Amino acid sequence: MERERYDDLTLILPTLNEVDTAPLIIKSAIRRFPGISITVVDDGSRDGTVDAVKKVSRHNGSIAIIRRDRKGLPKGLTASIIDGIAASRTRYVAVMDADMQHPIGKLYDVERWLSDGYQLVVCSRSSVRGWPLDRKIISKLLSSLGYLVLIVRGKKRCADIFSGYFGIDKKAVYGIIAKNRGRFVDNGYKFLFDLLKCIDSGGEVKIRDVPYEFGNRKFGASKAGAVQVVALLRAFLT
Ligand SMILES: Nc1nc2c(ncn2[C@@H]2O[C@H](COP(=O)(O)OP(=O)(O)OP(=O)(O)O)[C@@H](O)[C@H]2O)c(=O)[nH]1
Ligand SMILES: [Mg+2]
């Protein structure tokens, strides 16, 4: 069920060259989630992403842009997500890729389960369309390894431990991030996995899965590559 207002929710969009899609997501979020705050965390996009975001943000005080490159910070998706969460002022914070691979409609479920008392709501890829076989195999192998790491260490799991689309109750989760900041791999792509590593299976944090179908990128270019695989292997060890 949709609510009238979403004043309690911030949407974080990490961007690296997403000029085609970031403005569309922002427009759609404003239209569908009245009162929502949006924070774009950009790492020095060279395709005009920041200008395009500024254009759609004009006259809207609830849209913020964090320009990490301006602060001289090294690029990093996980570091960008943490900066976005730290800067947010609402109780609930959701994170979504800015390339339109994540269906924005699932944000209704994320907000609903968070306000129903779950502290972490994960949109889990129930199926993935269009990936080549080698990417499917590598992904399967890495996620099996990831599950093993969490099981062995007695940590909480969810249906998709590498999802990039999730929501948190900041009040309950930010303390965990701050306390374990050194265990988050700044240039990695798997913030959620780093977070799960810090949540004991017997602990208070309640997790809810929201399944969805993950599609291929239709716009822009992927930034995922070998560097992120190495970062993930590091995440298994930290
Ligand atoms: N701020 C910031 N954002 C990043 C960085 N790397 C990627 N992103 C953004 O993070 C999101 C996920 O990156 P993608 O390249 O789509 O990674 P992916 O979804 O695993 O790969 P594809 O399925 O090929 O799209 C996108 O919104 C990117 O623009 C980074 O270093 N810094
Ligand atoms: Mg993507």
CSV table of C-alpha atoms and ligand atoms in Angstrom, one decimal:
chain,number,residue,atom,x,y,z
A,1,MET,CA,0.0,0.0,0.0
A,2,GLU,CA,1.3,3.5,-0.9
A,3,ARG,CA,1.5,6.2,1.7
A,4,GLU,CA,0.7,9.9,1.3
A,5,ARG,CA,4.1,11.1,2.4
A,6,TYR,CA,7.6,9.7,2.5
A,7,ASP,CA,9.2,12.4,4.7
A,8,ASP,CA,10.9,9.6,6.7
A,9,LEU,CA,12.9,8.3,3.7
A,10,THR,CA,16.2,9.2,2.0
A,11,LEU,CA,17.1,7.6,-1.3
A,12,ILE,CA,20.9,7.4,-1.9
A,13,LEU,CA,22.0,7.2,-5.5
A,14,PRO,CA,25.7,6.6,-6.0
A,15,THR,CA,26.8,7.8,-9.4
A,16,LEU,CA,29.7,7.4,-11.7
A,17,ASN,CA,28.8,8.6,-15.2
A,18,GLU,CA,25.0,8.0,-15.1
A,19,VAL,CA,23.9,11.1,-17.1
A,20,ASP,CA,21.1,9.3,-18.9
A,21,THR,CA,19.5,7.6,-16.0
A,22,ALA,CA,20.1,9.5,-12.7
A,23,PRO,CA,17.8,12.4,-13.6
A,24,LEU,CA,15.1,10.0,-14.7
A,25,ILE,CA,15.3,8.1,-11.4
A,26,ILE,CA,15.1,11.4,-9.5
A,27,LYS,CA,12.1,12.6,-11.4
A,28,SER,CA,10.3,9.3,-10.9
A,29,ALA,CA,11.2,9.2,-7.2
A,30,ILE,CA,9.8,12.7,-6.6
A,31,ARG,CA,6.6,11.9,-8.4
A,32,ARG,CA,6.0,8.5,-6.8
A,33,PHE,CA,7.2,9.2,-3.3
A,34,PRO,CA,6.0,12.7,-2.1
A,35,GLY,CA,8.3,14.1,0.6
A,36,ILE,CA,11.2,11.8,-0.1
A,37,SER,CA,14.8,13.2,0.3
A,38,ILE,CA,17.4,12.2,-2.4
A,39,THR,CA,21.1,12.3,-2.1
A,40,VAL,CA,23.3,11.7,-5.1
A,41,VAL,CA,26.9,10.7,-4.2
A,42,ASP,CA,29.1,11.4,-7.2
A,43,ASP,CA,32.7,10.3,-7.6
A,44,GLY,CA,33.8,12.7,-10.4
A,45,SER,CA,31.5,11.8,-13.3
A,46,ARG,CA,32.9,13.2,-16.5
A,47,ASP,CA,29.7,12.9,-18.6
A,48,GLY,CA,27.7,15.8,-17.0
A,49,THR,CA,25.9,13.7,-14.4
A,50,VAL,CA,26.2,16.4,-11.8
A,51,ASP,CA,24.9,19.2,-14.1
A,52,ALA,CA,22.0,17.0,-15.2
A,53,VAL,CA,21.1,16.2,-11.5
A,54,LYS,CA,21.3,19.9,-10.6
A,55,LYS,CA,19.0,20.7,-13.4
A,56,VAL,CA,16.3,18.4,-12.2
A,57,SER,CA,16.9,19.4,-8.6
A,58,ARG,CA,16.4,23.1,-9.1
A,59,HIS,CA,13.8,24.5,-6.6
A,60,ASN,CA,13.8,21.3,-4.7
A,61,GLY,CA,15.5,21.5,-1.3
A,62,SER,CA,15.2,17.8,-0.6
A,63,ILE,CA,17.7,16.8,-3.2
A,64,ALA,CA,21.4,17.0,-2.2
A,65,ILE,CA,24.6,16.2,-4.2
A,66,ILE,CA,27.8,15.1,-2.5
A,67,ARG,CA,30.8,15.5,-4.8
A,68,ARG,CA,33.4,13.3,-3.3
A,69,ASP,CA,36.1,14.2,-5.9
A,70,ARG,CA,35.8,17.9,-4.8
A,71,LYS,CA,36.8,16.8,-1.4
A,72,GLY,CA,39.8,15.0,-2.8
A,73,LEU,CA,38.4,11.6,-1.8
A,74,PRO,CA,39.4,8.5,-3.8
A,75,LYS,CA,36.7,6.8,-5.8
A,76,GLY,CA,34.7,4.1,-4.1
A,77,LEU,CA,31.2,2.8,-4.3
A,78,THR,CA,31.1,1.5,-0.7
A,79,ALA,CA,32.7,4.7,0.6
A,80,SER,CA,30.1,6.7,-1.3
A,81,ILE,CA,27.2,4.8,0.2
A,82,ILE,CA,28.6,5.3,3.7
A,83,ASP,CA,29.0,9.0,3.1
A,84,GLY,CA,25.4,9.2,1.8
A,85,ILE,CA,24.1,7.4,4.9
A,86,ALA,CA,26.1,9.5,7.2
A,87,ALA,CA,24.8,12.7,5.7
A,88,SER,CA,21.1,11.6,5.7
A,89,ARG,CA,18.7,13.1,8.1
A,90,THR,CA,15.8,10.7,7.9
A,91,ARG,CA,15.1,7.6,10.0
A,92,TYR,CA,15.0,5.3,6.9
A,93,VAL,CA,17.6,5.3,4.2
A,94,ALA,CA,17.5,3.3,0.9
A,95,VAL,CA,20.3,2.7,-1.5
A,96,MET,CA,19.8,2.0,-5.2
A,97,ASP,CA,22.0,1.9,-8.3
A,98,ALA,CA,21.6,4.9,-10.5
A,99,ASP,CA,21.5,2.9,-13.8
A,100,MET,CA,17.8,1.9,-13.7
A,101,GLN,CA,18.5,-1.8,-13.1
A,102,HIS,CA,16.6,-1.6,-9.8
A,103,PRO,CA,12.8,-1.2,-10.1
A,104,ILE,CA,11.9,1.9,-8.1
A,105,GLY,CA,8.4,0.4,-7.3
A,106,LYS,CA,10.1,-1.9,-4.8
A,107,LEU,CA,10.9,1.1,-2.7
A,108,TYR,CA,7.3,1.0,-1.4
A,109,ASP,CA,8.0,-2.4,0.1
A,110,VAL,CA,11.3,-1.3,1.5
A,111,GLU,CA,9.7,1.7,3.3
A,112,ARG,CA,6.7,-0.4,4.5
A,113,TRP,CA,8.9,-3.2,6.0
A,114,LEU,CA,11.2,-0.7,7.6
A,115,SER,CA,8.3,1.1,9.3
A,116,ASP,CA,6.9,-2.3,10.3
A,117,GLY,CA,9.9,-2.9,12.5
A,118,TYR,CA,12.6,-4.5,10.2
A,119,GLN,CA,15.9,-2.8,10.4
A,120,LEU,CA,17.4,-4.1,7.1
A,121,VAL,CA,15.2,-4.7,4.0
A,122,VAL,CA,17.0,-6.3,1.1
A,123,CYS,CA,15.6,-6.3,-2.5
A,124,SER,CA,16.9,-9.7,-3.6
A,125,ARG,CA,17.5,-10.7,-7.2
A,126,SER,CA,15.2,-13.7,-7.6
A,127,SER,CA,16.4,-14.1,-11.2
A,128,VAL,CA,18.9,-12.4,-13.4
A,129,ARG,CA,18.1,-11.8,-17.1
A,130,GLY,CA,20.7,-11.5,-19.8
A,131,TRP,CA,24.0,-12.2,-18.0
A,132,PRO,CA,26.5,-14.2,-20.0
A,133,LEU,CA,27.3,-17.7,-18.7
A,134,ASP,CA,30.8,-16.7,-17.3
A,135,ARG,CA,29.3,-13.8,-15.2
A,136,LYS,CA,26.6,-16.1,-13.9
A,137,ILE,CA,29.3,-18.7,-12.9
A,138,ILE,CA,31.6,-16.2,-11.3
A,139,SER,CA,28.7,-14.6,-9.4
A,140,LYS,CA,27.4,-18.0,-8.2
A,141,LEU,CA,30.9,-19.0,-7.0
A,142,LEU,CA,31.5,-15.7,-5.2
A,143,SER,CA,28.1,-15.7,-3.5
A,144,SER,CA,28.6,-19.3,-2.3
A,145,LEU,CA,31.9,-18.3,-0.8
A,146,GLY,CA,30.2,-15.2,0.7
A,147,TYR,CA,27.5,-17.3,2.4
A,148,LEU,CA,30.2,-19.7,3.7
A,149,VAL,CA,32.1,-16.8,5.3
A,150,LEU,CA,28.9,-15.5,7.0
A,151,ILE,CA,27.8,-19.0,8.2
A,152,VAL,CA,31.3,-19.8,9.6
A,153,ARG,CA,31.4,-16.5,11.4
A,154,GLY,CA,27.9,-16.9,12.8
A,155,LYS,CA,26.5,-13.8,11.0
A,156,LYS,CA,23.0,-13.0,9.7
A,157,ARG,CA,22.2,-13.8,6.0
A,158,CYS,CA,19.6,-12.9,3.5
A,159,ALA,CA,18.4,-14.1,0.1
A,160,ASP,CA,20.9,-11.9,-1.8
A,161,ILE,CA,23.9,-11.0,0.2
A,162,PHE,CA,25.4,-9.0,-2.6
A,163,SER,CA,22.4,-6.9,-3.4
A,164,GLY,CA,23.0,-3.2,-4.1
A,165,TYR,CA,19.3,-2.3,-3.5
A,166,PHE,CA,18.3,-2.2,0.2
A,167,GLY,CA,17.0,0.0,3.0
A,168,ILE,CA,18.1,0.4,6.6
A,169,ASP,CA,16.7,1.9,9.7
A,170,LYS,CA,19.5,4.4,10.3
A,171,LYS,CA,18.8,4.5,14.0
A,172,ALA,CA,19.5,0.8,14.4
A,173,VAL,CA,22.2,0.3,11.8
A,174,TYR,CA,24.4,3.4,11.6
A,175,GLY,CA,26.0,2.6,14.9
A,176,ILE,CA,27.1,-0.8,13.5
A,177,ILE,CA,28.6,0.8,10.4
A,178,ALA,CA,30.5,3.4,12.5
A,179,LYS,CA,31.8,0.9,14.9
A,180,ASN,CA,33.1,-1.4,12.2
A,181,ARG,CA,34.1,1.3,9.6
A,182,GLY,CA,37.5,-0.3,9.0
A,183,ARG,CA,35.9,-3.6,7.8
A,184,PHE,CA,34.1,-1.9,4.9
A,185,VAL,CA,36.1,-2.2,1.7
A,186,ASP,CA,35.8,1.4,0.4
A,187,ASN,CA,36.4,0.7,-3.3
A,188,GLY,CA,34.3,-2.5,-3.2
A,189,TYR,CA,30.8,-2.9,-4.7
A,190,LYS,CA,29.4,-5.0,-1.8
A,191,PHE,CA,28.4,-2.7,1.0
A,192,LEU,CA,25.6,-5.0,2.1
A,193,PHE,CA,28.0,-7.9,2.5
A,194,ASP,CA,30.3,-5.8,4.6
A,195,LEU,CA,27.4,-4.8,6.8
A,196,LEU,CA,26.2,-8.5,7.2
A,197,LYS,CA,29.7,-9.4,8.3
A,198,CYS,CA,29.1,-7.1,11.3
A,199,ILE,CA,25.6,-8.4,12.3
A,200,ASP,CA,25.6,-11.4,14.7
A,201,SER,CA,23.0,-14.0,13.9
A,202,GLY,CA,21.7,-13.9,17.4
A,203,GLY,CA,21.5,-10.1,17.4
A,204,GLU,CA,18.7,-7.6,17.3
A,205,VAL,CA,18.7,-6.6,13.6
A,206,LYS,CA,15.7,-8.1,11.8
A,207,ILE,CA,16.1,-8.6,8.1
A,208,ARG,CA,13.4,-8.9,5.4
A,209,ASP,CA,13.8,-9.9,1.8
A,210,VAL,CA,11.9,-8.4,-1.1
A,211,PRO,CA,12.3,-10.4,-4.3
A,212,TYR,CA,12.6,-8.8,-7.8
A,213,GLU,CA,13.8,-9.6,-11.2
A,214,PHE,CA,17.2,-8.0,-12.1
A,215,GLY,CA,17.6,-6.8,-15.7
A,216,ASN,CA,20.6,-6.0,-17.9
A,217,ARG,CA,21.8,-2.4,-18.1
A,218,LYS,CA,20.0,-0.6,-20.9
A,219,PHE,CA,21.9,2.7,-20.6
A,220,GLY,CA,25.4,3.8,-19.8
A,221,ALA,CA,28.3,1.5,-19.1
A,222,SER,CA,29.1,-1.0,-16.3
A,223,LYS,CA,31.9,0.0,-13.9
A,224,ALA,CA,32.1,-3.5,-12.4
A,225,GLY,CA,35.2,-5.4,-13.2
A,226,ALA,CA,38.2,-7.3,-11.9
A,227,VAL,CA,39.0,-4.6,-9.4
A,228,GLN,CA,35.7,-5.2,-7.7
A,229,VAL,CA,36.3,-9.0,-7.6
A,230,VAL,CA,39.6,-8.4,-5.8
A,231,ALA,CA,37.9,-6.0,-3.5
A,232,LEU,CA,35.3,-8.7,-2.7
A,233,LEU,CA,38.0,-11.2,-2.0
A,234,ARG,CA,39.4,-8.7,0.5
A,235,ALA,CA,36.0,-8.3,2.0
A,236,PHE,CA,35.9,-12.0,2.7
A,237,LEU,CA,39.0,-11.6,4.9
A,238,THR,CA,38.3,-8.4,6.8
B,1,LIG,N1,29.9,7.2,-6.3
B,1,LIG,C1,30.3,6.1,-7.0
B,1,LIG,N2,29.4,5.4,-7.6
B,1,LIG,C2,29.8,4.3,-8.3
B,1,LIG,C3,31.2,3.9,-8.4
B,1,LIG,N3,31.2,2.8,-9.1
B,1,LIG,C4,30.0,2.5,-9.6
B,1,LIG,N4,29.1,3.4,-9.1
B,1,LIG,C5,27.7,3.5,-9.2
B,1,LIG,O1,27.2,2.4,-8.5
B,1,LIG,C6,26.1,1.8,-9.2
B,1,LIG,C7,26.5,0.3,-9.6
B,1,LIG,O2,27.5,0.3,-10.5
B,1,LIG,P1,27.4,-0.6,-11.9
B,1,LIG,O3,28.5,-0.3,-12.8
B,1,LIG,O4,26.0,-0.5,-12.4
B,1,LIG,O5,27.7,-2.1,-11.3
B,1,LIG,P2,26.8,-3.4,-11.5
B,1,LIG,O6,25.3,-3.1,-11.4
B,1,LIG,O7,27.3,-4.4,-10.6
B,1,LIG,O8,27.2,-3.8,-13.0
B,1,LIG,P3,26.2,-3.9,-14.3
B,1,LIG,O9,25.2,-5.0,-14.0
B,1,LIG,O10,27.1,-4.2,-15.4
B,1,LIG,O11,25.5,-2.5,-14.4
B,1,LIG,C8,25.8,2.7,-10.4
B,1,LIG,O12,24.9,3.6,-10.1
B,1,LIG,C9,27.2,3.4,-10.7
B,1,LIG,O13,27.1,4.6,-11.3
B,1,LIG,C10,32.1,4.7,-7.6
B,1,LIG,O14,33.3,4.4,-7.6
B,1,LIG,N5,31.6,5.7,-7.0
B,2,MG,MG,24.4,-1.7,-12.7
